[in-house]
Tab-separated table of C-alpha atoms and ligand atoms in Angstrom:
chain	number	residue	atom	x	y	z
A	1	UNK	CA	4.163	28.381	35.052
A	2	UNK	CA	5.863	25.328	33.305
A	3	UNK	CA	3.899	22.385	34.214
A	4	UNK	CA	4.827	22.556	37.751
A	5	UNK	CA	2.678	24.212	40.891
A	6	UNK	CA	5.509	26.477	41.808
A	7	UNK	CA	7.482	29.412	40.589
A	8	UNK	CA	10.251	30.688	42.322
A	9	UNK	CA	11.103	34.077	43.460
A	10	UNK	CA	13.405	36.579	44.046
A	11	UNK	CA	14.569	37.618	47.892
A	12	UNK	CA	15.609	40.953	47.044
A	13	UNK	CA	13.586	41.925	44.357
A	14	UNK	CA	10.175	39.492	44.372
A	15	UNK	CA	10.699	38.994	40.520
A	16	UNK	CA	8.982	35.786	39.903
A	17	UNK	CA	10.961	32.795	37.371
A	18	UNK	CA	9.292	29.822	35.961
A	19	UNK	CA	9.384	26.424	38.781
A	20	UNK	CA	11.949	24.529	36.407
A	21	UNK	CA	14.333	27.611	35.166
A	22	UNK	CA	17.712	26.188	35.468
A	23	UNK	CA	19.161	29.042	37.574
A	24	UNK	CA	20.156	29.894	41.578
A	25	UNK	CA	19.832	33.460	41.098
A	26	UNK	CA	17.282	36.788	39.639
A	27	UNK	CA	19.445	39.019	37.340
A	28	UNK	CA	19.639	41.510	40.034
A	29	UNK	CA	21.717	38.251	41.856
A	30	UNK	CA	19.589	37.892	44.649
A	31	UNK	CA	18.774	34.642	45.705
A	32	UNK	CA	15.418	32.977	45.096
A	33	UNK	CA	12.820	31.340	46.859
A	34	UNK	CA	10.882	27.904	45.746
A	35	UNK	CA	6.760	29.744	46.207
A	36	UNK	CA	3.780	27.000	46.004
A	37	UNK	CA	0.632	28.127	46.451
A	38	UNK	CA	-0.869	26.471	50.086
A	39	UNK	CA	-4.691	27.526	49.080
A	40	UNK	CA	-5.319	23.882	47.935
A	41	UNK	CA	-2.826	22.075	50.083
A	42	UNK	CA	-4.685	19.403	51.884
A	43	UNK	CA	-2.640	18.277	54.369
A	44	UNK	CA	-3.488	17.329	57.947
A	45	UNK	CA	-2.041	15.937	61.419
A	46	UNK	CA	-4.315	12.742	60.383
A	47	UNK	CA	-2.771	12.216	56.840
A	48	UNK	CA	0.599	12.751	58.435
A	49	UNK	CA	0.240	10.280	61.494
A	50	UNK	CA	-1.456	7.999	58.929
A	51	UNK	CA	1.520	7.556	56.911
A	52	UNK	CA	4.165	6.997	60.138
A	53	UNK	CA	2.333	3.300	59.653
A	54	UNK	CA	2.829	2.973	55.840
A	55	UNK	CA	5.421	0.558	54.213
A	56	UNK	CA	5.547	3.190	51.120
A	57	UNK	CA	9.225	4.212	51.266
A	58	UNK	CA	7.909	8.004	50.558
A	59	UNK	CA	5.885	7.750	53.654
A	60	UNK	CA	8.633	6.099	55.715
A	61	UNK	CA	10.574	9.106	54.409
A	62	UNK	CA	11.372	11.905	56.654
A	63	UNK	CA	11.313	14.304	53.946
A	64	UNK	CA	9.253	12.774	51.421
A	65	UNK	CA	6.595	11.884	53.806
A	66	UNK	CA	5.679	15.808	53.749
A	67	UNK	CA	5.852	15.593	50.300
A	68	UNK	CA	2.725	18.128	49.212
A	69	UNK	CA	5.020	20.766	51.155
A	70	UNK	CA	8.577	20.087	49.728
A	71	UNK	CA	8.539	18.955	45.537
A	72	UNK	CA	4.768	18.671	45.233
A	73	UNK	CA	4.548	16.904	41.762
A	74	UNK	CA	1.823	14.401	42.767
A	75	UNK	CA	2.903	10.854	44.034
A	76	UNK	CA	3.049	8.597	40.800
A	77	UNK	CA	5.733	11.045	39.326
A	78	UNK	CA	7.484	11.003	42.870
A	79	UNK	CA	8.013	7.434	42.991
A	80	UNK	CA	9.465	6.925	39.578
A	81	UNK	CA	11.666	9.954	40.215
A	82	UNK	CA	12.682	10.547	43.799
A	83	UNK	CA	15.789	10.440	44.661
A	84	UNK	CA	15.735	8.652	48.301
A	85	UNK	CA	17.524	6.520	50.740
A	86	UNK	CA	15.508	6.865	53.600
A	87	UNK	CA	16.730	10.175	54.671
A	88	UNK	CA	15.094	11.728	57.937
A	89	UNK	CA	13.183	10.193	60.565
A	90	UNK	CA	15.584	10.576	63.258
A	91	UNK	CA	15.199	10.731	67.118
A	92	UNK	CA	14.485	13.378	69.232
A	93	UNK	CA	15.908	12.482	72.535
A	94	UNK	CA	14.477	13.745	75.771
A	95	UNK	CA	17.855	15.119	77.570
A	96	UNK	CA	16.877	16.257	80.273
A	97	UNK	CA	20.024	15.575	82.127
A	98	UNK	CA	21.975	17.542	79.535
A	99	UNK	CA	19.510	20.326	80.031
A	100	UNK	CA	19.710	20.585	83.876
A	101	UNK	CA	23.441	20.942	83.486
A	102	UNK	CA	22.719	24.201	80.505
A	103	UNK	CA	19.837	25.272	82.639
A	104	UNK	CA	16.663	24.248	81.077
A	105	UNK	CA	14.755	21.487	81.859
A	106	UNK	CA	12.436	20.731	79.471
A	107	UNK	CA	15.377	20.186	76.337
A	108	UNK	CA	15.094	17.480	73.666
A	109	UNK	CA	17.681	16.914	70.705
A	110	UNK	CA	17.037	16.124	67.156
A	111	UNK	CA	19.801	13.937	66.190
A	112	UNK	CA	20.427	15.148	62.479
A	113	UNK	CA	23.707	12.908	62.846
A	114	UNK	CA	21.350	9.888	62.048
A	115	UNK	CA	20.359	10.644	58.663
A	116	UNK	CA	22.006	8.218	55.938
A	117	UNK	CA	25.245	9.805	55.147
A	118	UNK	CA	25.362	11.068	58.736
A	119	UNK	CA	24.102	14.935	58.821
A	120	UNK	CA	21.000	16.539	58.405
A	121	UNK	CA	22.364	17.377	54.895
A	122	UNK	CA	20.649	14.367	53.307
A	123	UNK	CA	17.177	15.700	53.467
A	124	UNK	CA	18.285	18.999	51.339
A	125	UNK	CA	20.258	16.464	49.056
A	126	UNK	CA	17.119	14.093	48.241
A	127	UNK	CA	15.436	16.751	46.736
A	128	UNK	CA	17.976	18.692	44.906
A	129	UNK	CA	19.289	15.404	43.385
A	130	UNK	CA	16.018	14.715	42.340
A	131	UNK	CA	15.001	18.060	40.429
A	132	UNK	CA	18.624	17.348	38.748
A	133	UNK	CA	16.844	14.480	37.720
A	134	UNK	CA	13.854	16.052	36.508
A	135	UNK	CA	16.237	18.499	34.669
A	136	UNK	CA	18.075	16.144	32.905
A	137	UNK	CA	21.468	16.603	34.887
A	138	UNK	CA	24.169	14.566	34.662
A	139	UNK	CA	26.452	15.901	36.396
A	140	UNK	CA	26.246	17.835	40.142
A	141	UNK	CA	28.792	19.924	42.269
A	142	UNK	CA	29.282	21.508	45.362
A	143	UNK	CA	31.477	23.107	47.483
A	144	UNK	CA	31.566	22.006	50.961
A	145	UNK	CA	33.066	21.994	54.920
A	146	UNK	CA	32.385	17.936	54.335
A	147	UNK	CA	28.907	17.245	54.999
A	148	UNK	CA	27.472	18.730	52.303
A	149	UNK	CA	29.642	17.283	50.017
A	150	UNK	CA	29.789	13.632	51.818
A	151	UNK	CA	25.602	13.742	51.157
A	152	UNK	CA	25.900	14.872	47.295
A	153	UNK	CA	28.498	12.082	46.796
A	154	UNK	CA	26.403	9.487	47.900
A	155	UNK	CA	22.856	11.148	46.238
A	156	UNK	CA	25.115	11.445	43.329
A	157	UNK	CA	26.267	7.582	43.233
A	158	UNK	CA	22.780	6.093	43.907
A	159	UNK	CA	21.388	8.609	40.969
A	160	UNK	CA	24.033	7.554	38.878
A	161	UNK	CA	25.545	11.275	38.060
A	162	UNK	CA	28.965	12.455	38.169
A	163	UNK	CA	29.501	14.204	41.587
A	164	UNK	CA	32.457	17.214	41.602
A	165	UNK	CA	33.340	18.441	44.760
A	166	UNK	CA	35.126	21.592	46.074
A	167	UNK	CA	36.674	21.266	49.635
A	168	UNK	CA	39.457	23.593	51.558
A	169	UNK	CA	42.409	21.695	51.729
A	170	UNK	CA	43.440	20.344	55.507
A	171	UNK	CA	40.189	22.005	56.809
A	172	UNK	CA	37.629	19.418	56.948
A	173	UNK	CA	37.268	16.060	59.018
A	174	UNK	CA	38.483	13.092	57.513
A	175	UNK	CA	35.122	11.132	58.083
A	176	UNK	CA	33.684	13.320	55.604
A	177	UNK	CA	36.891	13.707	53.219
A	178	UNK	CA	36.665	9.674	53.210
A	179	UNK	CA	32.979	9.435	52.738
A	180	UNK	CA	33.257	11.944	49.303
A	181	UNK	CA	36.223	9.630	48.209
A	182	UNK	CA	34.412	6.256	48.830
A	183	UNK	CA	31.353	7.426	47.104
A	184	UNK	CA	33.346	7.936	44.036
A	185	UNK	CA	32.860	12.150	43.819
A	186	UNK	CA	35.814	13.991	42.201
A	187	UNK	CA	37.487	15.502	44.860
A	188	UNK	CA	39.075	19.224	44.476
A	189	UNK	CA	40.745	20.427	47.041
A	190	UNK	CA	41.411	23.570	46.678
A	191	UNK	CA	44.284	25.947	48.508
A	192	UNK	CA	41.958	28.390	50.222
A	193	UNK	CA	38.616	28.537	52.284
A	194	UNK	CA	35.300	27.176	52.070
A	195	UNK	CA	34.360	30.511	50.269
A	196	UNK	CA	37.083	30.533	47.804
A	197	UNK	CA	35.473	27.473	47.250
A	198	UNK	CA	32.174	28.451	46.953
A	199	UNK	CA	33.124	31.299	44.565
A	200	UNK	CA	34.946	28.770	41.853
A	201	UNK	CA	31.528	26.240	42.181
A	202	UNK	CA	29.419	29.287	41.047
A	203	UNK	CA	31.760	29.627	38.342
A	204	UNK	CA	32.419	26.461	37.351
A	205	UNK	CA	28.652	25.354	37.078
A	206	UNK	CA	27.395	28.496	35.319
A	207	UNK	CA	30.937	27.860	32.288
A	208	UNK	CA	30.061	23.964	32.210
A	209	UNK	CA	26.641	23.025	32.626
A	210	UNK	CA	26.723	21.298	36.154
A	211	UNK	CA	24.010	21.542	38.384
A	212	UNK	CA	24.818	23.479	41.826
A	213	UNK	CA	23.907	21.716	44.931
A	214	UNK	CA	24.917	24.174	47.598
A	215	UNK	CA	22.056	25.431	49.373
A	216	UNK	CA	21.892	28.434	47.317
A	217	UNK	CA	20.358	25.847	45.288
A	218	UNK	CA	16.374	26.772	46.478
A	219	UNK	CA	15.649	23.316	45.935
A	220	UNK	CA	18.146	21.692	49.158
A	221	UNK	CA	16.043	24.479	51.481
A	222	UNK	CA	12.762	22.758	50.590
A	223	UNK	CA	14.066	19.213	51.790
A	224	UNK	CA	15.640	20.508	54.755
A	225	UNK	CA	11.937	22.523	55.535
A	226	UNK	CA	11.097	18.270	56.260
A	227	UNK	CA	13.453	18.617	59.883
A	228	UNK	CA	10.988	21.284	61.338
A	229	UNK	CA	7.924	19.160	60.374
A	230	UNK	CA	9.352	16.294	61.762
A	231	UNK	CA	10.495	18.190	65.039
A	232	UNK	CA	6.664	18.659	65.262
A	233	UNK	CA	5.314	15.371	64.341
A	234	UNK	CA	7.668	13.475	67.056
A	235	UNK	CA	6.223	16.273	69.514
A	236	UNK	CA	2.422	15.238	68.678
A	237	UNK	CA	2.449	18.608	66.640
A	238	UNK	CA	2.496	20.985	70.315
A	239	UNK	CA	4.893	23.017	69.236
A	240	UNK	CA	8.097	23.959	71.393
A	241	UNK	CA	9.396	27.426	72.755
A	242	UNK	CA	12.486	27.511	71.011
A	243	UNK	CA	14.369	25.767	67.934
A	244	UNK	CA	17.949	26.171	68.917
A	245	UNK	CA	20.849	25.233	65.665
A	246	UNK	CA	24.254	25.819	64.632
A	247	UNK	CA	24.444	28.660	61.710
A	248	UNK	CA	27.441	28.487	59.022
A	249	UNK	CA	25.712	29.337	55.527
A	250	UNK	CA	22.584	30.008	56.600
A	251	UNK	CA	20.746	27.806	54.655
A	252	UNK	CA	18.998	25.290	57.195
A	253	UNK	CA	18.071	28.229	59.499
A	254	UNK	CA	15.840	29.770	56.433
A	255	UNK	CA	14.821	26.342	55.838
A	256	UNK	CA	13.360	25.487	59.156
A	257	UNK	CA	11.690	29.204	59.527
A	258	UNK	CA	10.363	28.873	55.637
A	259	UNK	CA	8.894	25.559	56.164
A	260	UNK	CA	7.160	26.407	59.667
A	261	UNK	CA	5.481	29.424	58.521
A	262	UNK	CA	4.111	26.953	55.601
A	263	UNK	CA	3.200	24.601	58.203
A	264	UNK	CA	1.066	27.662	60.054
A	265	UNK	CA	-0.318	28.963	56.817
A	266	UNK	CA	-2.211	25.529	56.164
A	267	UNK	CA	-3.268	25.222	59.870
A	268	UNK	CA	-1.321	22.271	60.567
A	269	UNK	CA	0.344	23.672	63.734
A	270	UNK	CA	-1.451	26.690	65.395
A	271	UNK	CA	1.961	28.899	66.676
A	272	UNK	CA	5.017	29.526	65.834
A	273	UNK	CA	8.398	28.781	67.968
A	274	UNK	CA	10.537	30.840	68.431
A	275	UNK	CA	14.451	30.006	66.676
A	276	UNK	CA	18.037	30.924	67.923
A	277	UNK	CA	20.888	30.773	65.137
A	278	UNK	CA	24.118	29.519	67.479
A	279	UNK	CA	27.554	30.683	65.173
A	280	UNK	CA	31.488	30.199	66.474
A	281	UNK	CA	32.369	33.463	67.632
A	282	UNK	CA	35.394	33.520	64.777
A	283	UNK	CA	32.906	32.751	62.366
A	284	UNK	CA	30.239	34.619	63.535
A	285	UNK	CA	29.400	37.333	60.528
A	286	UNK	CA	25.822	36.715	61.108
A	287	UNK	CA	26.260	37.155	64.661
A	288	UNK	CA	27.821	40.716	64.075
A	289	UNK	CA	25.268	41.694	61.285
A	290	UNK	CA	22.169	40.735	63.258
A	291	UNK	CA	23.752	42.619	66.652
A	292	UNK	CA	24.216	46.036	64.919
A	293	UNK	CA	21.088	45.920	62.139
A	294	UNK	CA	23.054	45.911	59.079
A	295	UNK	CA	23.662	43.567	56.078
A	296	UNK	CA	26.350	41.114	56.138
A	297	UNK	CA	30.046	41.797	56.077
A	298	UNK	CA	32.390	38.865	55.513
A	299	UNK	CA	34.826	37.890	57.823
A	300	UNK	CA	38.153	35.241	57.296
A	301	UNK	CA	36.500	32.477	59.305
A	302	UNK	CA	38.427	30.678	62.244
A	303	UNK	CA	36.945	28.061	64.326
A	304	UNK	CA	37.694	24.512	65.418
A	305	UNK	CA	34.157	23.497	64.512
A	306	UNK	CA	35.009	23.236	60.725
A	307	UNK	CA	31.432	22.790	59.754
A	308	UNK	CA	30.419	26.213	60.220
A	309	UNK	CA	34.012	28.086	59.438
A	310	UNK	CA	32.811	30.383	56.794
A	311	UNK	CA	32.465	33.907	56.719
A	312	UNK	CA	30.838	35.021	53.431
A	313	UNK	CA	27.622	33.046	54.340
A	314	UNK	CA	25.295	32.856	51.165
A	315	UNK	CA	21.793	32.356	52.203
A	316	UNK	CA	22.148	35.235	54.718
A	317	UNK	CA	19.681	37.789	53.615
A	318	UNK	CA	17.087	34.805	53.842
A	319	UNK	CA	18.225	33.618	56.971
A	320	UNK	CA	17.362	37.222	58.660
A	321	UNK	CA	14.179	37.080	57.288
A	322	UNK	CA	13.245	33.947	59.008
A	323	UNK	CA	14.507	34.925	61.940
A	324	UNK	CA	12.820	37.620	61.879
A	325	UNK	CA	9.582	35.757	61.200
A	326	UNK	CA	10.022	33.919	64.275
A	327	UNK	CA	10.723	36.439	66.644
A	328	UNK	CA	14.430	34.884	66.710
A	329	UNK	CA	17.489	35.718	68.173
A	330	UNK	CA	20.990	34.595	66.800
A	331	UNK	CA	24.475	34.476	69.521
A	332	UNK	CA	27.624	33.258	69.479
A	333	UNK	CA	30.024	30.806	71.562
A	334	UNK	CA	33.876	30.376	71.946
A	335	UNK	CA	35.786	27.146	70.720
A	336	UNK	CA	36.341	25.850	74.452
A	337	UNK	CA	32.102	25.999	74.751
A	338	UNK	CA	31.555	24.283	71.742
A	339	UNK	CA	33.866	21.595	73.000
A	340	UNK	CA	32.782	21.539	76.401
A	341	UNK	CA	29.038	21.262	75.270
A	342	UNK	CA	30.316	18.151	72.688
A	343	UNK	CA	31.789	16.411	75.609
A	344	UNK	CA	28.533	16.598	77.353
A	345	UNK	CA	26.522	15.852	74.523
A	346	UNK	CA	29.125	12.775	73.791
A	347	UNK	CA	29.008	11.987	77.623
A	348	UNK	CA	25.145	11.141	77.937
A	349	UNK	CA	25.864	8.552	75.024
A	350	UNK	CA	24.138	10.554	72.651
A	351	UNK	CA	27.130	11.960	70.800
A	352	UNK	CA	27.571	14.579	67.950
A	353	UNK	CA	30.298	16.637	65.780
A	354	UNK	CA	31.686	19.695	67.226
A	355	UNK	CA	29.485	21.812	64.986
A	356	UNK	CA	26.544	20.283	65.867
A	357	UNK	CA	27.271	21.286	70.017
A	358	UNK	CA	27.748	25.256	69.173
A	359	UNK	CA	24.082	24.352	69.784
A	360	UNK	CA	23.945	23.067	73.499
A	361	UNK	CA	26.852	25.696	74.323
A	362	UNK	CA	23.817	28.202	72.818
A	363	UNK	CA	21.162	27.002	74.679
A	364	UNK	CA	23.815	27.575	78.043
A	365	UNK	CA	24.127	30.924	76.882
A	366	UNK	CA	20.907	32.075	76.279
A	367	UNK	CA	19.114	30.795	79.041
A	368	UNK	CA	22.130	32.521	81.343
A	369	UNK	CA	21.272	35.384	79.999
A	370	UNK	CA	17.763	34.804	80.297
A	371	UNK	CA	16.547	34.771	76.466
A	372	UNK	CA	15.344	31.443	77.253
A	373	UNK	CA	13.363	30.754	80.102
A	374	UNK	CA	14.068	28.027	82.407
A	375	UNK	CA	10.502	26.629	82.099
A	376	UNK	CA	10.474	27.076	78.307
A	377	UNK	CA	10.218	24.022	76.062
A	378	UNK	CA	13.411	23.828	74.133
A	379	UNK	CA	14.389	21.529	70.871
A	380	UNK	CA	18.279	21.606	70.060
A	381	UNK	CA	19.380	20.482	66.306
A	382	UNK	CA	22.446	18.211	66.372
A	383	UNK	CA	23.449	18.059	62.897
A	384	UNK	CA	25.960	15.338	62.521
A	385	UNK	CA	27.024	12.530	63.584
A	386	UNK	CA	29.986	12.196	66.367
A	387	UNK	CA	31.692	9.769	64.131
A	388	UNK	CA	32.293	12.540	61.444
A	389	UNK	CA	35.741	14.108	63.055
A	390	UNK	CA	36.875	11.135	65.276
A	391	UNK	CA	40.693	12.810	65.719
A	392	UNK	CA	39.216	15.943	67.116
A	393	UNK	CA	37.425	13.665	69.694
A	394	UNK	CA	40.654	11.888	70.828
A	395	UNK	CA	42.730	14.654	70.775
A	396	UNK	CA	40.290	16.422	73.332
A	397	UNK	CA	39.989	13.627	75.432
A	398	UNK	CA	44.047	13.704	75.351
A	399	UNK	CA	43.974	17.233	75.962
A	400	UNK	CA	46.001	18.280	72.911
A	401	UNK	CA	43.636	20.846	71.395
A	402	UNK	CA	45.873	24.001	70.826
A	403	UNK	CA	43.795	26.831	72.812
A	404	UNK	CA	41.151	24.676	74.023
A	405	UNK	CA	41.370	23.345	78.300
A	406	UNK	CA	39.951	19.432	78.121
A	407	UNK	CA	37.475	20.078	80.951
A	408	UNK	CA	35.406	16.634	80.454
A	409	UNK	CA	38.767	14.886	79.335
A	410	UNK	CA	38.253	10.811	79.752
A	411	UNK	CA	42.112	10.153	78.809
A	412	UNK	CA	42.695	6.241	77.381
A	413	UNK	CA	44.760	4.485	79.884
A	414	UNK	CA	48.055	2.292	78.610
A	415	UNK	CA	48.754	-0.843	80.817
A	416	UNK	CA	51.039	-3.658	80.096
A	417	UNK	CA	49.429	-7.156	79.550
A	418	UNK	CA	49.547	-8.163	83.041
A	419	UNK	CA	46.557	-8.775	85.276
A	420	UNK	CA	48.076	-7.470	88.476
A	421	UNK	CA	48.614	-4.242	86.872
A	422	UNK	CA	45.290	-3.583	84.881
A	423	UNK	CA	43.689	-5.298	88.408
A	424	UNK	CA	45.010	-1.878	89.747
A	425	UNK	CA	44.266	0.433	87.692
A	426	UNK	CA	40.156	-0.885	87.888
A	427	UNK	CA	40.574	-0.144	91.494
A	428	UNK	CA	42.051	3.076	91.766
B	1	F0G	N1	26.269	21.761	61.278
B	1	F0G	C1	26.943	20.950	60.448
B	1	F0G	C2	27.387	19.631	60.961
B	1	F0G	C3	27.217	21.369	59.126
B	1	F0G	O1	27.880	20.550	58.310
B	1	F0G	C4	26.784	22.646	58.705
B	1	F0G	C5	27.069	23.128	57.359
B	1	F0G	C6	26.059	23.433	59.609
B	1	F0G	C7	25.840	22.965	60.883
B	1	F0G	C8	25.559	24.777	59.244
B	1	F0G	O2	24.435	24.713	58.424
B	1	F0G	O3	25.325	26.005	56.498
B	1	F0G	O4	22.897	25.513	56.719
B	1	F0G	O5	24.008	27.132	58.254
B	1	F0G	N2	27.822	22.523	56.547
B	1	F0G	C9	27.996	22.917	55.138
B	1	F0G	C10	28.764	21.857	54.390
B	1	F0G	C11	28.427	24.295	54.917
B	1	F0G	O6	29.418	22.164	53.391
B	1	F0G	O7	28.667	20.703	54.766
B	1	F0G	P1	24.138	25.919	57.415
C-alpha cells in the first residue's frame, strides 16, 4: 500500500489504512490490526531451527528471529534499522514440582522476567521503537504500571530518542520507577491511575507529534506475537494444551492468540492451544465482561499486583477475539493467591513479580475446577522478573502485607555477632 507488505486494519469496522500511516486508531476509534498477507510466507520449522545456530544477532533474536512474521521488510533493511538488544530467547522451565502442588503435572514456565530490561515487554518495544525509526520519530511516550515504561526507556536510550513517560504516582515498584530514571526517560508522574494516565498519553502524542508506544500501538502486538513462537520452538513445535498469562491491558493476550493463528495459517504448527487470561479479581473488568457476554465496563482498579491494576483495559475488544479464537477461557484470583503462588514460584528458585504469579494462582484455579485437565500439557507466562518489586517481597516474607496472611513466609533472622548464638539458631 506504501512500499510495505502490510496494511493495517480496523477491529471494529475492517476499514483498511496504509502499513506506515502514522495513527493507533480508524476514525470510527477502533483499534487496528497490523494484516500481512501469509500466501507467500516461506517459513518453516527447518529455517527456524536453522537459525537457533546462527551468530546473526537477528537470528539470535527472540523476536527478530521470526522476523517474516513480525516487521517483514526483508533482512538488509532489518539490520540497518532494527532496533535490538537481544530481547527474547528466554527459558521455559520444566516445573513440575510447582505443578504437582497447583495440580497439573505436565506445567512448564516461560520466564518473560529474563528479557533485557526484565519483562516480556522488550519484545513489543524492539519493534515499535524500530517503526519509530522508520517513521522518522524522535521522540516516544508511554504510559505505564512500570514495565512498559522501564522497556521504552531503555529502547528509547539505545535508539537515541527522547523517551516521556506517564506513571501513577506511589503505584508502581521502584525497580521499574528506577530503571525509567536511569535510562534517562522524562518521568511524569501523574496524581491518578494508570488510565488517567493513559488518557493524557493519547492526548499528548496526538497535540505534539510523539510517537505512542502503549500497546494500542499495533506495532508492540507484533513483537510480542515472537513469545508464542518461541513457546513453540523450545517445545520442538508440539504444541501445548493450554497458554496460561496474567491480563491487565490486554495487549499480550491478543498478541499471543494473533500470532498463533499466523503460525497455523502458514502450517508451521498443525493445532491450536487453547489460552486462559488470569486478571486480579479487583482489576478484573475483563473477567466480568467475558462472564456475562457483554463489552467492557471499566472498573477503579485495586490490586497489590500493580502490573495489571487497570480497569479501562484498551486492547480489550481484541483480546476477546483471540480468546475466542482459541477456544479460551479468562478467571480471576484474590491478592492472597497471587502472593501465595509468587512465593511458590520464588520458592523453587525460579522467581517472578507478583503480576507475573496471578498466573500459577490461575492454573490452581482452573484445574480445581476442572477447566484444565490434570493430564493436560500446560505452559504458564511469567512476565517479569522477581527483582522488579523487591519491597513487596520482603514485606511478605515479614508478614506486613495489609490484607494479605504470609503463608510461605521465610522471615530474616537478627542475631548478634556471636558464634554461640548464631551456632543456635543453625540448630534449632
Ligand atoms: N505482567 C506484567 C509484569 C506486566 O507489566 C503487565 C502489563 C502484564 C502482565 C499485563 O499485560 O497489559 O498486555 O495485559 N504491564 C503494562 C505496563 C500495563 O505498563 O507495564 P497486558
Amino acid at each position: 500500500m506504501d512500499g510495505v507488505s502490510w496494511h493495517l486494519a480496523c477491529v471494529r469496522c475492517g476499514e483498511n489504512y496504509p502499513g506506515l500511516e502514522l495513527r493507533y486508531r480508524c476514525d470510527c476509534s477502533g483499534t487496528l490490526d497490523v494484516i500481512q498477507d501469509l500466501s507467500k510466507c516461506e517459513l518453516t520449522r527447518e529455517i527456524l531451527d536453522s537459525r537457533m545456530a546462527s551468530k546473526n544477532p537477528l537470528d539470535r533474536s527472540g523476536v527478530w528471529r521470526f522476523r517474516e512474521l513480525i516487521l517483514p521488510l526483508g533482512d538488509e533493511e532489518l539490520e540497518k534499522i532494527a532496533a535490538a538488544r537481544g530481547e527474547g530467547t528466554t527459558n521455559l522451565y520444566d516445573a513440575s514440582t510447582i505443578g504437582t502442588e497447583v495440580g497439573v503435572e505436565n506445567l512448564w514456565l516461560k520466564h518473560e522476567g529474563e528479557n533485557p530490561t526484565g519483562s516480556f515487554k522488550d519484545r513489543g518495544m524492539t519493534v515499535g521503537i524500530t517503526v519509530a525509526k522508520l517513521l522518522g520519530m524522535s521522540a516516544v511516550a508511554c504510559a505505564s504500571t512500570g514495565n512498559t515504561s522501564a522497556s521504552m526507556a531503555s529502547y528509547a536510550a539505545i535508539s537515541s530518542m527522547d523517551g516521556l513517560i506517564f506513571i501513577p504516582e506511589g503505584k508502581i515498584a521502584f525497580g521499574k520507577l528506577s530503571q525509567a530514571l536511569a535510562y534517562g526517560a522524562k518521568t511524569i508522574q501523574i496524581e491518578g491511575d494508570f488510565d488517567d494516565a493513559m488518557a493524557l498519553v493519547q492526548e499528548i502524542c496526538d497535540s505534539e507529534g510523539i510517537y505512542l508506544l502503549n500497546s494500542i500501538n499495533p506495532f508492540r502486538i507484533e513483537g510480542q506475537k515472537a513469545i508464542g513462537y518461541e513457546i513453540m520452538q523450545d517445545l520442538d513445535w508440539q504444541v501445548p494444551d493450554w497458554i496460561v498469562l496474567p491480563g491487565g491491558n490486554l495487549g499480550n493476550n491478543t498478541a499471543v492468540a494473533k500470532g498463533l493463528l499466523e503460525l497455523l495459517e502458514i502450517g508451521v504448527i498443525d493445532r491450536l492451544p487453547r489460552i486462559a487470561v488470569v486478571q486480579a479479581a479487583g482489576a478484573n473488568p475483563l473477567y466480568t465482561a467475558w462472564s456475562k457476554g457483554t463489552d467492557i465496563q471499566s472498573v477503579k482498579a485495586e490490586t497489590i499486583a500493580t502490573a495489571i491494576k487497570i480497569g479501562n483495559p484498551v486492547s480489550w475488544r481484541k483480546s476477546m477475539r483471540g480468546i475466542t479464537a482459541l477456544d479460551g477461557v479468562v478467571t480471576e484470583v484474590t491478592d492472597n493467591q497471587i502472593m501465595d503462588a509468587k512465593a511458590l514460584v520464588d520458592s523453587v528458585g525460579i522467581g517472578a513479580e507478583p503480576a507475573s504469579c496471578a498466573t500459577v494462582a490461575g492454573i490452581k484455579r482452573l484445574v480445581a475446577e476442572g477447566v484444565i485437565g490434570p493430564d493436560e500439557k500446560v505452559v504458564g507466562m511469567l512476565t517479569g522478573n522477581l527483582l522488579k518489586d523487591p519491597d513487596i517481597v520482603v514485606n511478605y516474607h515479614m508478614s506486613e502485607l495489609e490484607g494479605i496472611e504470609s503463608h510461605r513466609a521465610n522471615a530474616p533472622i537478627s542475631a548478634s555477632a556471636n558464634i554461640d548464638d548464631i551456632r543456635r539458631i543453625i540448630r534449632q
